[in-house]
Coordinates of C-alpha atoms in Angstrom, one line a residue:
M611 CA -28.5 6.0 3.3
N612 CA -27.8 9.9 3.4
D613 CA -31.2 11.5 2.6
W614 CA -30.4 13.9 5.3
L615 CA -27.0 15.1 3.9
P616 CA -27.1 18.3 1.7
Q617 CA -24.3 19.0 -1.1
E618 CA -24.3 22.5 0.6
L619 CA -25.8 23.8 3.7
Q620 CA -27.7 26.8 2.6
S621 CA -28.8 28.3 6.2
P622 CA -28.1 27.6 9.7
A623 CA -29.4 24.1 10.7
V624 CA -29.4 21.4 13.6
L625 CA -28.6 17.9 13.0
V626 CA -30.8 15.7 15.0
T627 CA -29.6 12.1 15.6
V628 CA -31.2 8.9 17.0
A629 CA -28.2 8.1 19.6
R630 CA -29.5 5.3 21.6
V631 CA -32.8 3.1 21.8
E632 CA -34.4 0.8 24.1
G633 CA -37.6 -1.5 23.3
S634 CA -39.6 -0.7 20.1
V635 CA -38.9 2.6 18.4
P636 CA -39.8 3.9 15.1
R637 CA -36.0 4.3 13.8
E638 CA -32.4 2.8 14.6
P639 CA -29.4 4.5 16.2
G640 CA -27.8 6.4 13.3
A641 CA -31.1 8.0 11.9
R642 CA -30.8 11.5 11.3
M643 CA -32.7 14.9 10.3
L644 CA -31.2 18.1 9.4
V645 CA -33.6 20.8 10.5
D646 CA -33.5 24.6 9.5
A647 CA -36.0 27.4 9.8
E648 CA -38.1 26.6 6.6
G649 CA -37.9 22.6 6.5
F650 CA -35.9 19.6 7.0
R651 CA -34.2 16.6 5.3
G652 CA -34.4 12.8 6.4
T653 CA -36.6 11.7 9.1
I654 CA -36.2 9.9 12.6
G655 CA -39.5 8.0 12.3
G656 CA -42.3 10.7 11.8
G657 CA -44.9 10.8 14.5
H658 CA -45.2 12.8 17.8
L659 CA -41.6 12.1 18.5
E660 CA -40.3 13.7 15.3
H661 CA -42.9 16.8 15.7
R662 CA -41.4 17.5 19.1
A663 CA -37.8 17.1 17.7
L664 CA -38.6 19.8 15.0
E665 CA -39.9 21.9 17.5
M666 CA -36.8 21.6 19.7
A667 CA -34.5 21.9 16.8
R668 CA -36.1 25.3 15.7
A669 CA -35.9 26.4 19.0
M670 CA -32.5 25.9 19.4
L671 CA -32.2 27.8 15.9
E672 CA -34.1 30.8 17.3
Q673 CA -32.1 31.1 20.4
G674 CA -28.6 30.7 18.5
A675 CA -27.8 27.6 20.7
V676 CA -24.1 26.6 20.2
E677 CA -24.0 23.4 22.2
A678 CA -24.9 19.8 21.4
C679 CA -27.2 17.7 23.9
L680 CA -28.9 14.9 24.4
E681 CA -32.7 14.3 25.2
R682 CA -34.4 11.0 26.4
F683 CA -38.0 10.6 25.1
P684 CA -40.2 7.9 26.7
L685 CA -42.5 7.2 23.6
G686 CA -45.3 5.6 25.4
P687 CA -46.2 7.7 28.5
K688 CA -44.9 11.2 27.2
L689 CA -45.5 11.2 23.6
G690 CA -48.7 8.8 23.1
Q691 CA -46.9 6.6 20.6
C692 CA -47.9 3.0 20.6
C693 CA -44.2 1.8 20.1
G694 CA -43.6 2.1 23.9
G695 CA -39.7 2.3 23.7
I696 CA -37.3 4.9 24.7
A697 CA -35.2 7.1 21.9
W698 CA -32.3 9.1 23.0
L699 CA -32.0 12.1 20.6
A700 CA -28.9 14.2 20.2
F701 CA -29.2 17.8 18.9
E702 CA -26.2 19.7 17.7
P703 CA -25.7 22.9 15.5
A704 CA -24.8 21.7 12.1
D705 CA -21.3 22.5 10.8
A706 CA -21.4 23.3 6.9
A707 CA -17.8 22.5 6.5
Q708 CA -18.2 19.1 8.3
L709 CA -21.3 18.3 6.2
A710 CA -19.5 19.4 3.1
L711 CA -16.8 16.8 3.8
L712 CA -19.4 14.0 4.7
D713 CA -20.9 14.8 1.2
Q714 CA -17.7 14.1 -0.4
R715 CA -17.3 11.1 1.8
R716 CA -20.5 9.5 0.8
N717 CA -18.9 6.1 -0.3
E718 CA -16.4 6.1 2.4
D719 CA -17.1 5.3 6.1
T720 CA -16.6 8.2 8.7
W721 CA -17.4 8.5 12.3
R722 CA -18.8 11.5 14.1
V723 CA -17.6 12.1 17.7
V724 CA -19.5 14.7 19.6
S725 CA -19.5 15.8 23.2
V726 CA -23.2 15.7 24.2
G727 CA -23.3 16.2 27.9
W728 CA -21.9 15.4 31.3
T729 CA -23.3 12.6 33.6
A730 CA -22.5 15.1 36.7
P731 CA -23.1 18.6 36.9
P732 CA -19.9 20.7 36.8
S733 CA -20.3 24.3 38.8
A734 CA -20.4 26.1 35.5
R735 CA -22.8 23.6 33.7
S736 CA -25.7 23.2 35.9
A737 CA -28.3 23.8 33.1
P738 CA -30.4 20.8 32.3
V739 CA -29.7 19.0 28.6
C740 CA -31.6 20.8 26.0
A741 CA -32.5 23.5 28.2
V742 CA -33.2 25.7 25.5
A743 CA -36.3 23.7 24.5
N744 CA -37.0 21.7 27.5
D745 CA -40.2 22.1 29.3
A746 CA -39.8 20.4 32.6
T747 CA -43.2 19.2 32.7
D748 CA -42.9 17.2 29.5
H749 CA -39.2 16.2 29.1
A750 CA -36.7 15.0 31.7
P751 CA -32.9 15.6 31.4
V752 CA -30.9 12.7 30.0
E753 CA -30.5 10.0 32.5
R754 CA -27.8 7.5 33.3
A755 CA -28.2 4.0 33.6
D756 CA -28.1 4.6 37.5
G757 CA -31.1 7.2 37.1
K758 CA -28.9 10.2 37.8
P759 CA -29.6 13.4 35.3
A760 CA -26.7 14.0 32.8
F761 CA -25.7 17.7 32.1
R762 CA -25.0 19.3 28.7
G763 CA -21.4 20.4 27.8
P764 CA -19.5 22.2 25.1
A765 CA -19.7 20.4 21.5
H766 CA -16.4 19.4 20.1
P767 CA -17.2 17.7 16.6
T768 CA -14.8 15.5 15.1
L769 CA -14.6 13.6 12.1
I770 CA -12.5 10.3 12.0
D771 CA -11.9 8.0 8.8
A772 CA -12.0 4.1 8.8
A773 CA -8.2 4.3 9.7
G774 CA -8.8 5.9 12.9
R775 CA -7.2 9.3 11.2
L776 CA -8.4 12.6 12.3
L777 CA -10.4 14.5 9.2
A778 CA -11.7 17.5 11.0
G779 CA -12.4 18.7 14.6
E780 CA -10.4 18.0 18.0
I781 CA -8.9 15.0 19.1
A782 CA -11.7 12.4 20.4
P783 CA -11.6 9.6 23.1
A784 CA -11.0 6.2 21.6
F785 CA -14.0 4.0 21.0
D786 CA -15.2 0.9 19.4
P787 CA -16.3 1.5 15.7
S788 CA -18.0 -2.0 15.6
A789 CA -20.7 -0.7 18.0
G790 CA -22.1 1.4 15.4
T791 CA -24.0 4.8 16.4
H792 CA -24.1 4.7 20.4
V793 CA -23.6 7.1 23.5
M794 CA -20.4 6.4 25.3
E795 CA -19.2 7.7 28.8
Q796 CA -15.8 8.5 29.7
D797 CA -14.4 10.6 32.7
G798 CA -17.9 11.9 33.2
R799 CA -18.5 13.2 29.8
L800 CA -21.2 11.6 27.2
W801 CA -20.1 11.3 23.8
L802 CA -22.2 10.7 20.6
I803 CA -20.2 8.0 18.4
D804 CA -22.1 8.3 15.2
A805 CA -21.2 6.0 12.5
V806 CA -21.9 7.5 8.8
L807 CA -21.3 4.5 6.8
A808 CA -21.1 4.1 3.2
P809 CA -23.8 1.8 1.6
R810 CA -22.8 -1.8 1.7
S811 CA -24.7 -2.6 -1.3
H812 CA -23.2 -2.3 -4.5
L813 CA -25.1 -2.7 -7.9
M814 CA -23.2 -2.7 -11.1
L815 CA -25.9 -2.1 -13.8
F816 CA -25.1 -2.7 -17.4
G817 CA -27.5 -1.0 -19.8
A818 CA -28.8 2.6 -19.9
G819 CA -31.8 2.1 -21.8
H820 CA -35.5 2.6 -20.5
V821 CA -35.3 -0.3 -18.1
G822 CA -31.9 0.5 -16.7
A823 CA -32.7 4.3 -16.4
A824 CA -35.9 3.4 -14.6
I825 CA -34.1 1.1 -12.0
V826 CA -31.6 4.1 -11.5
R827 CA -34.4 6.3 -10.5
A828 CA -36.0 3.7 -8.4
L829 CA -32.8 3.1 -6.4
A830 CA -32.0 6.8 -6.1
D831 CA -33.2 7.2 -2.3
L832 CA -32.1 3.4 -1.3
P833 CA -29.1 2.3 0.8
C834 CA -26.8 1.4 -2.3
R835 CA -24.3 2.5 -4.6
V836 CA -24.7 2.0 -8.3
T837 CA -22.2 1.8 -10.9
W838 CA -24.1 2.5 -14.3
V839 CA -22.3 1.0 -17.3
D840 CA -23.2 1.6 -21.0
E841 CA -20.8 2.3 -23.9
R842 CA -23.2 4.8 -25.5
E843 CA -22.2 8.1 -23.6
D844 CA -25.4 10.2 -25.0
L845 CA -27.5 7.9 -23.4
F846 CA -26.8 9.1 -19.7
P847 CA -28.8 11.8 -18.3
S848 CA -27.0 15.1 -17.4
T849 CA -27.6 14.5 -13.7
V850 CA -27.8 11.3 -11.8
P851 CA -28.5 10.5 -8.4
A852 CA -26.0 11.0 -5.8
N853 CA -25.5 7.4 -5.2
V854 CA -24.9 6.7 -9.0
T855 CA -21.3 6.6 -10.9
V856 CA -21.4 6.6 -14.5
E857 CA -19.0 4.6 -16.3
A858 CA -19.0 5.0 -20.2
T859 CA -16.9 2.3 -21.4
D860 CA -16.4 0.0 -24.5
T861 CA -14.6 -2.7 -22.4
P862 CA -17.3 -3.5 -19.8
E863 CA -15.8 -6.9 -18.9
A864 CA -12.8 -5.2 -17.3
L865 CA -15.3 -3.5 -14.9
V866 CA -16.6 -7.1 -14.3
E867 CA -13.2 -8.7 -13.6
N868 CA -11.9 -5.8 -11.4
A869 CA -15.4 -5.5 -9.2
P870 CA -15.0 -6.2 -5.6
Q871 CA -16.3 -9.5 -4.0
G872 CA -20.0 -9.1 -3.1
T873 CA -20.9 -6.9 -6.1
T874 CA -24.5 -7.2 -7.3
F875 CA -24.6 -7.3 -11.1
L876 CA -27.6 -6.5 -13.4
V877 CA -27.3 -6.8 -17.2
M878 CA -29.8 -5.5 -19.7
T879 CA -27.8 -3.9 -22.5
H880 CA -29.1 -3.3 -26.1
S881 CA -27.3 -6.4 -27.6
H882 CA -27.9 -10.1 -26.7
A883 CA -24.2 -10.8 -27.8
L884 CA -23.0 -8.2 -25.3
D885 CA -25.3 -9.7 -22.5
L886 CA -23.9 -13.1 -23.2
R887 CA -20.4 -11.9 -22.7
L888 CA -21.0 -10.0 -19.7
S889 CA -22.9 -13.1 -18.3
H890 CA -20.2 -15.1 -18.9
A891 CA -17.5 -12.8 -17.5
I892 CA -19.9 -12.5 -14.3
L893 CA -20.2 -16.4 -14.0
S894 CA -16.5 -16.9 -14.5
R895 CA -15.3 -14.7 -11.9
P896 CA -13.1 -16.8 -9.5
G897 CA -14.3 -17.8 -6.3
A898 CA -17.2 -15.5 -6.5
R899 CA -20.7 -16.0 -5.4
D900 CA -22.2 -12.5 -6.4
W901 CA -26.0 -12.2 -7.1
F902 CA -26.4 -11.8 -10.9
G903 CA -29.5 -10.8 -12.5
L904 CA -30.3 -10.9 -16.5
I905 CA -33.2 -9.2 -17.9
G906 CA -35.0 -11.6 -20.3
S907 CA -37.6 -14.2 -20.7
D908 CA -37.5 -18.0 -20.0
T909 CA -36.7 -18.5 -23.6
K910 CA -33.6 -16.3 -23.4
R911 CA -32.5 -18.0 -20.3
R912 CA -32.6 -21.5 -22.0
Q913 CA -30.6 -20.0 -24.9
F914 CA -28.0 -18.5 -22.3
E915 CA -27.9 -21.6 -20.1
H916 CA -26.9 -23.5 -23.6
R917 CA -24.2 -21.0 -24.6
L918 CA -22.8 -20.8 -21.3
R919 CA -22.4 -24.4 -20.8
E920 CA -20.6 -24.5 -24.2
R921 CA -18.0 -21.7 -22.9
G922 CA -17.3 -23.9 -20.0
V923 CA -19.3 -22.2 -17.0
A924 CA -20.4 -24.8 -14.3
D925 CA -24.0 -25.9 -13.8
E926 CA -24.0 -24.5 -10.4
R927 CA -23.2 -20.9 -11.3
I928 CA -25.9 -21.0 -14.2
D929 CA -28.4 -22.2 -11.9
A930 CA -27.6 -19.2 -9.7
M931 CA -28.2 -16.7 -12.3
V932 CA -31.6 -14.9 -12.1
C933 CA -33.5 -14.5 -15.2
P934 CA -36.3 -13.4 -15.7
I935 CA -35.6 -10.7 -13.0
G936 CA -38.3 -9.2 -10.7
L937 CA -40.5 -10.5 -7.9
P938 CA -42.7 -13.4 -9.0
G939 CA -46.3 -12.4 -9.5
I940 CA -45.5 -8.9 -11.1
E941 CA -45.8 -9.3 -14.9
G942 CA -45.9 -6.0 -16.2
K943 CA -43.5 -4.8 -18.7
A944 CA -43.3 -1.1 -18.5
P945 CA -40.0 0.2 -17.3
A946 CA -41.2 1.7 -14.1
V947 CA -43.4 -1.4 -13.3
I948 CA -40.1 -3.8 -14.0
A949 CA -37.9 -1.2 -12.0
A950 CA -40.1 -1.4 -8.9
S951 CA -40.1 -5.0 -9.1
V952 CA -36.4 -5.4 -9.1
A953 CA -35.8 -2.6 -6.7
A954 CA -37.7 -4.8 -4.3
Q955 CA -36.0 -7.8 -5.3
L956 CA -32.6 -6.3 -4.7
L957 CA -33.7 -5.2 -1.4
T958 CA -34.3 -8.6 -0.2
V959 CA -30.9 -9.7 -1.5
W960 CA -29.3 -6.8 0.3
E961 CA -31.0 -7.3 3.5
A962 CA -30.5 -11.1 3.6
A963 CA -26.7 -10.7 3.1
S964 CA -26.5 -8.1 5.7
R965 CA -28.0 -10.2 8.4
P966 CA -25.4 -12.3 10.8
P967 CA -25.6 -16.0 10.3
K968 CA -27.4 -17.8 12.9
D969 CA -25.7 -20.1 15.1
S970 CA -26.2 -23.5 14.6
T971 CA -27.7 -25.4 17.7
E972 CA -27.0 -29.0 16.1

């Protein structure tokens, strides 16, 4: 989810990234906030931590800071937040060209590699981390595991793609991409390894009617990609959210056939006959166990079950079809109500799919 990422950077800004955490904290590593003199995009969790980060970022802007740095925040004793954990935040002057490239790569994985300090104070770098905004009575320099302070160093932002190819910046040290966003130490230098990942959840939504449009709006700020499909091109709005791709086609079954494994499908077209064709195509995908939801009543489900069996779809696949859609207990029929219910249902599906399988002890 890249709500912090603008299509174009309009003014100087500082990018604040949750680089590392210990214990209970408001946000996970990789949460980001882009701060300029007038406002900010994204969030690192709100509360006093975010308020202090905004102050520090704006102080960096006022003083023209050009170096990235890392700051350690104990949330309990220093900030009075009940979480009680520790958050390390990276502060770096935003690079407009690199942000533009990241915006173009919203659906592709990218790793940012930034030098954020040193674990020993070279003679030319004896100032504490984030000295531009630090108050020695309130904020300590970054600490290593052994308790020694870290010191700042020049920022060398680098962008690397999933194949390890350099996209922008300088050659960076090798790192483990499976570790996600983290802080790495190499030869006395601290590096922020920041995984800017494409959303793993992909919804293929068939139908650009009132409910389909409401679902697109409900998913606009959620961590997913949406392919929105209808043959009636004039029904699509002139602008769609950044996570949406429009497909105006009269052969939607071809999109089903070519969709990657793990795609989520929602069918809600203007035609029951088309709904049936799409249902048959989705449930007939070889080897697929994709989540599939069909708008409709219990009566529509019974009719479709009968017709799908006539077409040779296995009972196991038919049983997995979700119809009606939405969370149990929400019975409102207004498009916005249906959309809210379906969005919550999809989040439960996607989050369950993203959890690693539990090890069996039996």
